[in-house]
Short mmCIF file of C-alpha atoms and ligand atoms in Angstrom, two decimals:
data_model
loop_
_atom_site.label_atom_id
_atom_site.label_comp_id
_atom_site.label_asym_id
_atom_site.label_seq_id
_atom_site.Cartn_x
_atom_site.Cartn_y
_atom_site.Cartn_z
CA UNK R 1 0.00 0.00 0.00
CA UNK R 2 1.35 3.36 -0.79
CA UNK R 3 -0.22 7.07 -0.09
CA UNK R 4 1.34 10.37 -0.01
CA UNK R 5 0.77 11.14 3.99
CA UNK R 6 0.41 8.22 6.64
CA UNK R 7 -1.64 10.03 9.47
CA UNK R 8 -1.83 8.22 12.60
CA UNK R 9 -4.59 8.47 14.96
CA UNK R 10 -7.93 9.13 14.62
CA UNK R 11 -8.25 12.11 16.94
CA UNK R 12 -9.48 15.82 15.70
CA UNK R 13 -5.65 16.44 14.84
CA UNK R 14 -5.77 13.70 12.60
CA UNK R 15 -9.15 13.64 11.33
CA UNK R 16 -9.17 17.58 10.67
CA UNK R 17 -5.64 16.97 9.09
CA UNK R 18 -6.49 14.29 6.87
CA UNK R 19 -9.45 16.25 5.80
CA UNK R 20 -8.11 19.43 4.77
CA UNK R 21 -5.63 17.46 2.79
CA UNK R 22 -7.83 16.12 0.88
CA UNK R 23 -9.32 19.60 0.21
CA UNK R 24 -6.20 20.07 -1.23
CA UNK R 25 -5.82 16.98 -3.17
CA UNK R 26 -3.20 15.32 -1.02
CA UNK R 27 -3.94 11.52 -0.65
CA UNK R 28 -3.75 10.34 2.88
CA UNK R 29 -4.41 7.72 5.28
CA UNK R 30 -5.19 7.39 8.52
CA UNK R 31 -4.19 4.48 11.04
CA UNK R 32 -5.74 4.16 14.32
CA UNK R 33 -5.40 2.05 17.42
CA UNK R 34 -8.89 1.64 18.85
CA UNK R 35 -12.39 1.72 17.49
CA UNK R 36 -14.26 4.42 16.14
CA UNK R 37 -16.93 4.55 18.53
CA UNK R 38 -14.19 3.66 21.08
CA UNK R 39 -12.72 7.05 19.75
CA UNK R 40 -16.43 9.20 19.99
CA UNK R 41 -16.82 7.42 23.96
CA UNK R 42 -13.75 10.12 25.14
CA UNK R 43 -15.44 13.23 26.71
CA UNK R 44 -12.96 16.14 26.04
CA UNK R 45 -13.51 20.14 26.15
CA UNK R 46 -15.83 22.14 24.44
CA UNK R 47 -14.76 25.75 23.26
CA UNK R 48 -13.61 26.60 20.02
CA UNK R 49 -11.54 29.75 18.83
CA UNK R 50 -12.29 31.37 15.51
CA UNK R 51 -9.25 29.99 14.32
CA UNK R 52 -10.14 26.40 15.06
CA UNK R 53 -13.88 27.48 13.68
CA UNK R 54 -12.25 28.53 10.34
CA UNK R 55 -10.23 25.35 9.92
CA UNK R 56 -13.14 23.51 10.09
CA UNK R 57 -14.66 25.65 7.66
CA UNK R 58 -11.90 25.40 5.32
CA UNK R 59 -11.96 21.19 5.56
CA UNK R 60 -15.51 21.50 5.05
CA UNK R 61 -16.93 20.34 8.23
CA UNK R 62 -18.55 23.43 10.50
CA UNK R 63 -21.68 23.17 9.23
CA UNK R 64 -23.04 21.68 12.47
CA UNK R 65 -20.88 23.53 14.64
CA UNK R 66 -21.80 26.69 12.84
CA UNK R 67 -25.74 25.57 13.72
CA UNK R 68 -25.32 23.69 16.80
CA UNK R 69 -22.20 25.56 18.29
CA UNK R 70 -22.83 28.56 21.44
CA UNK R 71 -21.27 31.35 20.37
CA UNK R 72 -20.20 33.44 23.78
CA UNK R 73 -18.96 36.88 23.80
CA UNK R 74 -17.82 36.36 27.83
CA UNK R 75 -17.10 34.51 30.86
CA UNK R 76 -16.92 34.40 34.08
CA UNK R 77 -14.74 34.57 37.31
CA UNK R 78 -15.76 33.86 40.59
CA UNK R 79 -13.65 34.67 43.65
CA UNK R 80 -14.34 35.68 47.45
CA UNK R 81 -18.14 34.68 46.42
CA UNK R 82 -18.91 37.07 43.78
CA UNK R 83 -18.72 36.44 40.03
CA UNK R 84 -17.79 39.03 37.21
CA UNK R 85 -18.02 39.03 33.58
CA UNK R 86 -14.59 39.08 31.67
CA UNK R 87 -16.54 40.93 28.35
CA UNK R 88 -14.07 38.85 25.89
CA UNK R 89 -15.91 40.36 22.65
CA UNK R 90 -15.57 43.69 23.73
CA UNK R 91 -11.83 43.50 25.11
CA UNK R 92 -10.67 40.90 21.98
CA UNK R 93 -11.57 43.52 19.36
CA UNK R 94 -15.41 41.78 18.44
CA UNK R 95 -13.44 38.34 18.94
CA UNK R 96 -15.92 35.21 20.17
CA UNK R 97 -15.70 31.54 20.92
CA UNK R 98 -17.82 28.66 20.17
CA UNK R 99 -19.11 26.15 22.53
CA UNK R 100 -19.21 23.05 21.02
CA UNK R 101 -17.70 19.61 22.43
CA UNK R 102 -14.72 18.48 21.14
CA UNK R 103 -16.57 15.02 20.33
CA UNK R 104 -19.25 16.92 18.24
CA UNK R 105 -16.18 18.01 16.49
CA UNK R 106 -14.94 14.54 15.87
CA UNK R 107 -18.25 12.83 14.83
CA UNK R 108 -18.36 15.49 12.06
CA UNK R 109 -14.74 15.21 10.80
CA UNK R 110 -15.36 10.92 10.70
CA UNK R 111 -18.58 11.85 9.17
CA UNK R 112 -17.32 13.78 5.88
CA UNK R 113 -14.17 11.20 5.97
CA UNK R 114 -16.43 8.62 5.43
CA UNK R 115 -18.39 10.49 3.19
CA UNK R 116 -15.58 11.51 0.63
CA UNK R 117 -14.41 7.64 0.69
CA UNK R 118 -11.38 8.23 2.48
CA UNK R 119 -9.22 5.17 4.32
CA UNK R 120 -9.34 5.12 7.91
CA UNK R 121 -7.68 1.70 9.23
CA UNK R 122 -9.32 1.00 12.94
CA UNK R 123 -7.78 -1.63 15.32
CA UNK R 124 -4.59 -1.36 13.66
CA UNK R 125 -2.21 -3.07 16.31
CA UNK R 126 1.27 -2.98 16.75
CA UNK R 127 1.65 0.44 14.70
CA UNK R 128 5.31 1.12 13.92
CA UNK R 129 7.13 3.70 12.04
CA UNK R 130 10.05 2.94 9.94
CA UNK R 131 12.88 5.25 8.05
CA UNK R 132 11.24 8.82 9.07
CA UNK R 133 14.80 10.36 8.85
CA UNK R 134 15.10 8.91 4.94
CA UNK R 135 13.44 9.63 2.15
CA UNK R 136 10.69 6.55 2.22
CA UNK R 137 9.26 6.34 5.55
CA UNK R 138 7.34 2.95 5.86
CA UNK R 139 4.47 2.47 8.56
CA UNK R 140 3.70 -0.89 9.54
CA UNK R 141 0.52 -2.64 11.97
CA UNK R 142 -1.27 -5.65 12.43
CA UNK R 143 -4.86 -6.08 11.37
CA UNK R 144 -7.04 -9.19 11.14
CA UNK R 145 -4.35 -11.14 12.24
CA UNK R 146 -1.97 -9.89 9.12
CA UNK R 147 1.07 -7.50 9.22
CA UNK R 148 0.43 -4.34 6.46
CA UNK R 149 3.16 -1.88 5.21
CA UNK R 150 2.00 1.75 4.05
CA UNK R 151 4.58 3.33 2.38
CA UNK R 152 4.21 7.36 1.96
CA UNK R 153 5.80 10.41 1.50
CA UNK R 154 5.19 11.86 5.05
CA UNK R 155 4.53 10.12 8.61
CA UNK R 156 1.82 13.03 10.74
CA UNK R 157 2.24 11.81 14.44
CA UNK R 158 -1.35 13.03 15.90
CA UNK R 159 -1.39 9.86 18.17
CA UNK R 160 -1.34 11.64 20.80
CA UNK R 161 -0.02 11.73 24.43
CA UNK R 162 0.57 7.85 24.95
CA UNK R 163 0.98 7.32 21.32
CA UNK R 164 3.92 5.93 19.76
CA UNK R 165 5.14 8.25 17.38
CA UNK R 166 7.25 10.61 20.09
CA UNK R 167 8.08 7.44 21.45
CA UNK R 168 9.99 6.41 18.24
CA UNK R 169 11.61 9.19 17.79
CA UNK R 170 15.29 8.57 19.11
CA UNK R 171 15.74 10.26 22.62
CA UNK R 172 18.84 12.44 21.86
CA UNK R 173 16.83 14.23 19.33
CA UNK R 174 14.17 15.39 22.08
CA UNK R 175 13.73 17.87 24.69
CA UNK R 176 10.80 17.24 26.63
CA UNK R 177 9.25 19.98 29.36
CA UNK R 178 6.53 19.13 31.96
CA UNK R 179 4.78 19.55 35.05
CA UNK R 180 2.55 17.64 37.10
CA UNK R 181 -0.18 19.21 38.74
CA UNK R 182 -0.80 17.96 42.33
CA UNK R 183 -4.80 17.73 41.46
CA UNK R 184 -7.15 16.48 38.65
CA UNK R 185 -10.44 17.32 38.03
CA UNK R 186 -14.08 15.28 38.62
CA UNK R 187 -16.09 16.08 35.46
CA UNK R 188 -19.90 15.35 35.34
CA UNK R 189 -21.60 15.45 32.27
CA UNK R 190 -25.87 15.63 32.61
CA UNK R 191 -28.67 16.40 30.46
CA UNK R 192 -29.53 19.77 33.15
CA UNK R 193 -29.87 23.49 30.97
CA UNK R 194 -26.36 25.04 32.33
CA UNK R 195 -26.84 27.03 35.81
CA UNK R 196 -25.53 30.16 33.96
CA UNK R 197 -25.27 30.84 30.23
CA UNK R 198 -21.89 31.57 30.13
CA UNK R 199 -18.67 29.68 31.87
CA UNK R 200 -18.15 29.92 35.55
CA UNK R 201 -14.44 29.21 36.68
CA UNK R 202 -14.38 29.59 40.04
CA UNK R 203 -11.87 29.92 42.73
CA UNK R 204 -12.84 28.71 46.22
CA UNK R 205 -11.30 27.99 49.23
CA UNK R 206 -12.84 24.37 48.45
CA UNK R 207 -10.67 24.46 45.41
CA UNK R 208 -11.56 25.22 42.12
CA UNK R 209 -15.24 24.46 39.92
CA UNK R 210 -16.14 25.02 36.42
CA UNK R 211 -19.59 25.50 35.03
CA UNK R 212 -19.43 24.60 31.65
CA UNK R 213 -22.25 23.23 28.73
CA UNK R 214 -22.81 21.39 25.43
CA UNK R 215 -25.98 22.89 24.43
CA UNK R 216 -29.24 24.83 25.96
CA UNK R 217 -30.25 21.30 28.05
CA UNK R 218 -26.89 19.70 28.40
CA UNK R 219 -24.02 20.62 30.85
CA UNK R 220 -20.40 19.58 32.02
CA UNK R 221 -19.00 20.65 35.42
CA UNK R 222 -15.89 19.80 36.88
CA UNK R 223 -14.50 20.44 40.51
CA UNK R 224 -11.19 19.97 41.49
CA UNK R 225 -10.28 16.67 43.49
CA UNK R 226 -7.35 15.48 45.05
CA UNK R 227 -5.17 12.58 42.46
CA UNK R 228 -5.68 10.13 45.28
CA UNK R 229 -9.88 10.07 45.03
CA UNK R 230 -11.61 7.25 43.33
CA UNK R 231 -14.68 8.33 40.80
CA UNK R 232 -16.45 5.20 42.18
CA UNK R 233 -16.80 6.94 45.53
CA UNK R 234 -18.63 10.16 44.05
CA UNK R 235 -22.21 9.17 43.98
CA UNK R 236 -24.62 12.09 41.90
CA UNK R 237 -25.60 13.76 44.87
CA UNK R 238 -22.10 14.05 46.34
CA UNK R 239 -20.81 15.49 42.94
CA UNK R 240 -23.52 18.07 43.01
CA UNK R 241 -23.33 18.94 46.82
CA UNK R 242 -19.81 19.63 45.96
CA UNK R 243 -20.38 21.56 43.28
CA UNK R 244 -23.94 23.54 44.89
CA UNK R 245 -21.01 24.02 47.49
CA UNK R 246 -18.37 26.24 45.64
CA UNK R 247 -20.72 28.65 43.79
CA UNK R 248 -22.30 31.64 44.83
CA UNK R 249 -25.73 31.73 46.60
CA UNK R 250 -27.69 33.01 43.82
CA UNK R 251 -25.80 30.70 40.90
CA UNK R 252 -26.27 27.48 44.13
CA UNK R 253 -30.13 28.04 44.14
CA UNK R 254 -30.20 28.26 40.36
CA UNK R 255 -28.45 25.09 39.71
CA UNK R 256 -30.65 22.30 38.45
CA UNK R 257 -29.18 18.52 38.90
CA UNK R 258 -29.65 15.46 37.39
CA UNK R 259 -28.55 11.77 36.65
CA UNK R 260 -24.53 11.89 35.69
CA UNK R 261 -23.88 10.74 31.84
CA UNK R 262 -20.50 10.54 32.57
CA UNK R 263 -18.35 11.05 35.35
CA UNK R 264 -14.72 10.36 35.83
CA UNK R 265 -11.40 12.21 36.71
CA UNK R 266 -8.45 13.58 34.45
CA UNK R 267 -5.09 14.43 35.26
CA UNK R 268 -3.68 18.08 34.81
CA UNK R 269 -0.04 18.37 33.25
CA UNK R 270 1.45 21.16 31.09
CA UNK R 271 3.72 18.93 28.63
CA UNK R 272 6.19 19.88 25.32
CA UNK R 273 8.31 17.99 23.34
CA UNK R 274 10.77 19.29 20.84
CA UNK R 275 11.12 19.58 17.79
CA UNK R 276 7.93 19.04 16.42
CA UNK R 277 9.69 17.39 13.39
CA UNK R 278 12.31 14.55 12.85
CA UNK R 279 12.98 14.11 9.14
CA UNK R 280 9.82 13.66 7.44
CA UNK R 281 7.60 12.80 10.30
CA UNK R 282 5.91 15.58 12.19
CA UNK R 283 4.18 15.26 15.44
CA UNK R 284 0.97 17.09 15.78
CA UNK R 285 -1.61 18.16 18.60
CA UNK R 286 -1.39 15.92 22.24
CA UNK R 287 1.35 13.55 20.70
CA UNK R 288 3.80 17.20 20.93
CA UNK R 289 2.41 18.82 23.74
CA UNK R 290 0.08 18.96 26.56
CA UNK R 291 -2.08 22.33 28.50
CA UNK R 292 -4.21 21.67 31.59
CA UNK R 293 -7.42 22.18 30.81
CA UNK R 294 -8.00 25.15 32.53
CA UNK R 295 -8.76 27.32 29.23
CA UNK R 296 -9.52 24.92 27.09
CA UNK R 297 -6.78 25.46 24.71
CA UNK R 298 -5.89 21.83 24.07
CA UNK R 299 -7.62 20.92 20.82
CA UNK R 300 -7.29 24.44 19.61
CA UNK R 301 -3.32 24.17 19.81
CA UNK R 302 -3.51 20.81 18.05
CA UNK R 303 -6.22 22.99 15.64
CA UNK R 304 -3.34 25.44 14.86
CA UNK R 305 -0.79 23.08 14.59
CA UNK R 306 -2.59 21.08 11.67
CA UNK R 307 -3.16 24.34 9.96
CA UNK R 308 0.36 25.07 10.07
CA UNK R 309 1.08 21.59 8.47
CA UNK R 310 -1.71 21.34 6.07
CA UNK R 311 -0.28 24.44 4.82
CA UNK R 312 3.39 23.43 4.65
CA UNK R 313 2.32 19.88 2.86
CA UNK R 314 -0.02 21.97 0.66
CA UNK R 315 3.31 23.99 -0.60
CA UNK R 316 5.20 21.15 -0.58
CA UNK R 317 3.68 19.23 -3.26
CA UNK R 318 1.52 22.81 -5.01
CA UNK R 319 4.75 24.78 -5.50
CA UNK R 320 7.63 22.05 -5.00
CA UNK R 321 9.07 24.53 -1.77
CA UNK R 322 9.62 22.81 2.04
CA UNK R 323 9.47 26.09 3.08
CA UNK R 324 6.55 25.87 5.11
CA UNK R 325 7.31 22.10 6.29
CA UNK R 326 10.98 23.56 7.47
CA UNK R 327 9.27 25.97 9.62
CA UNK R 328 6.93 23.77 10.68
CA UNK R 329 8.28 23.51 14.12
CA UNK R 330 9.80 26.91 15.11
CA UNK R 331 6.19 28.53 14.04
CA UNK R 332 4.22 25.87 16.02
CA UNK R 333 6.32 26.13 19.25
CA UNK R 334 6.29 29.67 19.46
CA UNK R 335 2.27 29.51 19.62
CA UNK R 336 2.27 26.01 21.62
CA UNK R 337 4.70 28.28 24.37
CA UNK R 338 2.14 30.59 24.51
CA UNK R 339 -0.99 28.48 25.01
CA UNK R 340 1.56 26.83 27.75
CA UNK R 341 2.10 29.68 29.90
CA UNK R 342 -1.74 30.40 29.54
CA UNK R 343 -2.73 27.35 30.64
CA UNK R 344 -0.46 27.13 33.19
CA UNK R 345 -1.28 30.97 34.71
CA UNK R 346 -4.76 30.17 34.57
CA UNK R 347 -4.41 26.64 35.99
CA UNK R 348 -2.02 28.43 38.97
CA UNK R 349 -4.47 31.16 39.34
CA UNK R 350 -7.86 29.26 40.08
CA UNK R 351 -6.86 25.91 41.63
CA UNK R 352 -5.95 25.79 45.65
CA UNK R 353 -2.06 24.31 45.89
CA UNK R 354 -1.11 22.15 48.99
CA UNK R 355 1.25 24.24 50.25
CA UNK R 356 -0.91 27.59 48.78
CA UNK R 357 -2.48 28.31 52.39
CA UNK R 358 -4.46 31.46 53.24
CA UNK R 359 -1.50 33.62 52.16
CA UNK R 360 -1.35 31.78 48.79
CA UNK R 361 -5.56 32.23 48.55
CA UNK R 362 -5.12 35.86 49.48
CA UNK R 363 -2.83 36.50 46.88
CA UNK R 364 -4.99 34.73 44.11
CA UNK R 365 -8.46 36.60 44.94
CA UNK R 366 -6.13 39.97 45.21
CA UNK R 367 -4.71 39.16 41.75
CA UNK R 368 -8.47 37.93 40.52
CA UNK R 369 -9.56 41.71 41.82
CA UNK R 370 -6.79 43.43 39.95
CA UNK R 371 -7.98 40.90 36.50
CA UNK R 372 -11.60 41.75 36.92
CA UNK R 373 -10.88 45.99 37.20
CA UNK R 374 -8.05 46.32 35.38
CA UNK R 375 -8.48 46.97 32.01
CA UNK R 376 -4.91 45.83 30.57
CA UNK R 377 -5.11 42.97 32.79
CA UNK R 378 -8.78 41.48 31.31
CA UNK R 379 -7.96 42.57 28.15
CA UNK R 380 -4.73 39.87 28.08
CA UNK R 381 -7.52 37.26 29.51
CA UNK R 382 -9.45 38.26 26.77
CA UNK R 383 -7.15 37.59 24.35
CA UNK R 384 -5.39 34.56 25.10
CA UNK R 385 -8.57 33.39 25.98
CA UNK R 386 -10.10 33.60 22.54
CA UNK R 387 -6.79 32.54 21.30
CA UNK R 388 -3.91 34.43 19.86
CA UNK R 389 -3.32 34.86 16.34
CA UNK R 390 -1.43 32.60 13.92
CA UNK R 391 0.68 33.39 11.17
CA UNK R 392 -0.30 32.06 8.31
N1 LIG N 1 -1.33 3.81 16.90
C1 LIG N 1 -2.42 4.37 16.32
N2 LIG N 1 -3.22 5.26 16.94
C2 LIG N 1 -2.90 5.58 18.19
C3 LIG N 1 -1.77 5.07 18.86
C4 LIG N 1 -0.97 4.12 18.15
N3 LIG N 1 0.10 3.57 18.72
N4 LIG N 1 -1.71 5.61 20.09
C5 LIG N 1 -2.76 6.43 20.21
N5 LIG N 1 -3.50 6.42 19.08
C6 LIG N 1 -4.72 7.17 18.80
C7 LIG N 1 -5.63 7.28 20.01
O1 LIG N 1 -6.44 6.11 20.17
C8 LIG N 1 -6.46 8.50 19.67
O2 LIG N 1 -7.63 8.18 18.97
O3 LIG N 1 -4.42 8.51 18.48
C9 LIG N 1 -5.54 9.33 18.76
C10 LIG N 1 -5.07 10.61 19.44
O4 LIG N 1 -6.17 11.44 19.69
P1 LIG N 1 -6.19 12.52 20.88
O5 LIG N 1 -5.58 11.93 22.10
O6 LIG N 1 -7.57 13.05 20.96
O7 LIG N 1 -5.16 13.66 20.40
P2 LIG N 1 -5.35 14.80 19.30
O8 LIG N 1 -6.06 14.31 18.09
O9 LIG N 1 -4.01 15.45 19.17
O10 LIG N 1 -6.36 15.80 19.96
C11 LIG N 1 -5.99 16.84 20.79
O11 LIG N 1 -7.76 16.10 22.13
O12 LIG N 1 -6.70 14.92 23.80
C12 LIG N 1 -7.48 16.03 23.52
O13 LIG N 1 -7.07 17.73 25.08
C13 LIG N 1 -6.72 17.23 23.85
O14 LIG N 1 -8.32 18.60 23.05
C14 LIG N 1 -7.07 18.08 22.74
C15 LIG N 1 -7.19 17.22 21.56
C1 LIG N 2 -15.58 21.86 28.91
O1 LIG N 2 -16.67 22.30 28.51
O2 LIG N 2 -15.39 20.63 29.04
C2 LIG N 2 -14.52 22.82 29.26
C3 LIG N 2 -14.72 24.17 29.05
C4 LIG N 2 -13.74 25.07 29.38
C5 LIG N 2 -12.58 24.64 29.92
C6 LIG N 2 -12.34 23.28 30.12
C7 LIG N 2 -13.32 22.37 29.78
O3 LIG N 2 -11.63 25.54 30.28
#
């Protein structure tokens, strides 16, 4: 078997790449570990920046997202038991983001793959890559029982985190970057109309809560939760009690509860590995780097990263220049470093440290005050928030 660019994973970065090279006329295939529906079954973040909406666009899938999708023009912070708006249209220069989950997102990118005919190999096991740093890379899996080769022109790694195209990448040639967060975060998902109709990250002495939604009658909440906590021993009720517990009176009375859809706990790490190319593979999205949620910046890093490579490809074979695919990585870090120390501020900002103590909570709600009246200081909120421009 033989195609121009082996993709592998099945994730947005991989799914919106393979898609807008197709756009371009750039035959590609994409290799995959689990199931497809195994794939769809991972709850992930839900805001989109224009940037992300416009790739979508331009691979021909935001139809639904454009329907479906929340545009909001704010958000906001609550500290010391008040909330306040952060006005991020106003302060981004008429900039929005779109609530929409990031498996919405997914569905609709397998969707139009399927629809234009394109190769997606599912349950591939055993995926290896072979020869990157030559001029035939070679990618090789087991399916059915029977070993395949794909031979291509390119290898995109967008196998994210645990995947194993950073992993076979020698590791002399990497410089990896990370922090561990000393907390994760209990997410419930419930069919309940959203307690406010815009995000609520909060900062409480009980720790940190997010209001967040999927639509008018659907929403996702999180509260932080110590690493060491089980999801088994959160019924419902204790979930929302938590929850009820870290928001202000008038946003506690609002809040309607229901039966959890989904319920479990995630990690928070700020991760980068570099390069973000080795020869003629290029690692894309989660497999290169990693944000805590807090800002929802993941998929829209992987987003810009994809752009930046569909572009470089797009040159590559349109106008016979590696221009773009030699600045692949320099241009993607310098955004990725970005979204890093956003995520990371943010993260710092509205979660309660072990060793923070009142001092440490004093300081947060007295930097939260200066965010909330300063007007340079929401106006950088505003605009990493809807997400920084790219150069392309
Ligand atoms: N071989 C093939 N596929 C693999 C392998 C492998 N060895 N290892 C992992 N995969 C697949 C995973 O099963 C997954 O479907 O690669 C895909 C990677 O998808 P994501 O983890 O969603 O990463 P990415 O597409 O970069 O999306 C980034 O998703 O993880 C969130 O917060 C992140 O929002 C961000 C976005
Ligand atoms: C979500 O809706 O899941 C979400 C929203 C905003 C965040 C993180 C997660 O910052």
């Amino acid at each position: 078997m033989r195609t121009q660019v082996a993709i592998i994973g099945a994730g947005p970065s991989g799914l919106l790449l393979g898609q807008l090279l197709h756009k371009a006329g750039i035959a590609n295939i994409v290799i995959e570990r689990q199931s497809g529906d195994y794939v769809l079954g991972r709850i992930r973040a839900g805001v989109l920046e224009q940037v992300t909406m416009d790739l979508l666009a331009q691979a021909g899938v935001a139809e639904r997202a454009l329907a479906e999708g929340l545009p909001h023009d704010g958000i906001e912070l609550l500290f010391a038991g008040q909330r306040h708006r952060i006005d991020l249209h106003g302060l981004s220069g008429g900039k929005r983001v779109t609530v929409y989950g990031q498996t919405e997102v997914t569905r609709d990118l397998m969707e139009a793959r399927a629809a234009a005919g394109l190769t997606t190999v599912y349950q591939a096991a055993d995926v290896q890559l072979h020869d990157f740093d030559g001029s035939n890379p070679t990618v090789s899996y087991t399916q059915g029982g029977q070993r395949h080769a794909l031979q291509c022109d390119f290898i995109a790694g967008c196998d994210g985190y645990h995947g194993i195209s950073r992993q076979s990448v020698p590791a002399a040639a990497l410089r990896t970057y990370e922090k561990v967060y000393p907390f994760g975060w209990l997410g419930v998902l419930a069919d309940v109309p959203p307690v406010s109709h815009e995000l609520i990250y909060a900062n409480t002495e009980r720790g940190f809560a997010l209001c967040s939604m999927r639509s008018e009658s659907r929403s996702r909440y999180y509260v932080q939760c110590s690493m060491d906590e089980q999801v088994e021993n959160w019924s419902d009720e204790a979930f929302w009690n938590e929850l009820r517990a870290r928001l202000d009176p008038q946003a506690a009375e609002r809040l309607i509860t229901g039966p959890s859809l989904e319920k479990s706990i995630a990690p928070l790490r700020s991760f980068v590995a570099e390069p973000m190319r080795f020869g003629r593979l290029f690692l894309a999205g989660d497999a290169a780097h990693i944000v805590p949620p807090t800002g929802a910046k993941g998929l829209n890093l992987a987003a810009s990263d994809v752009g930046y490579l569909w572009r470089g490809l797009a040159e590559y074979y349109g106008e016979k220049s590696s221009v773009g695919i030699d600045r692949y990585s320099d241009t993607c870090l310098r955004r990725v470093w970005k979204a890093e120390r956003f995520s990371w501020w943010f993260t710092s900002l509205m979660h309660r440290f072990p060793d923070n103590g009142p001092f440490g909570q004093k300081i947060q709600e007295a930097e939260l005050d200066y965010l909330v009246r300063s007007q340079a200081a929401s106006t950088s909120l505003a605009e990493n928030y809807v997400g920084l421009p790219v150069e392309w």
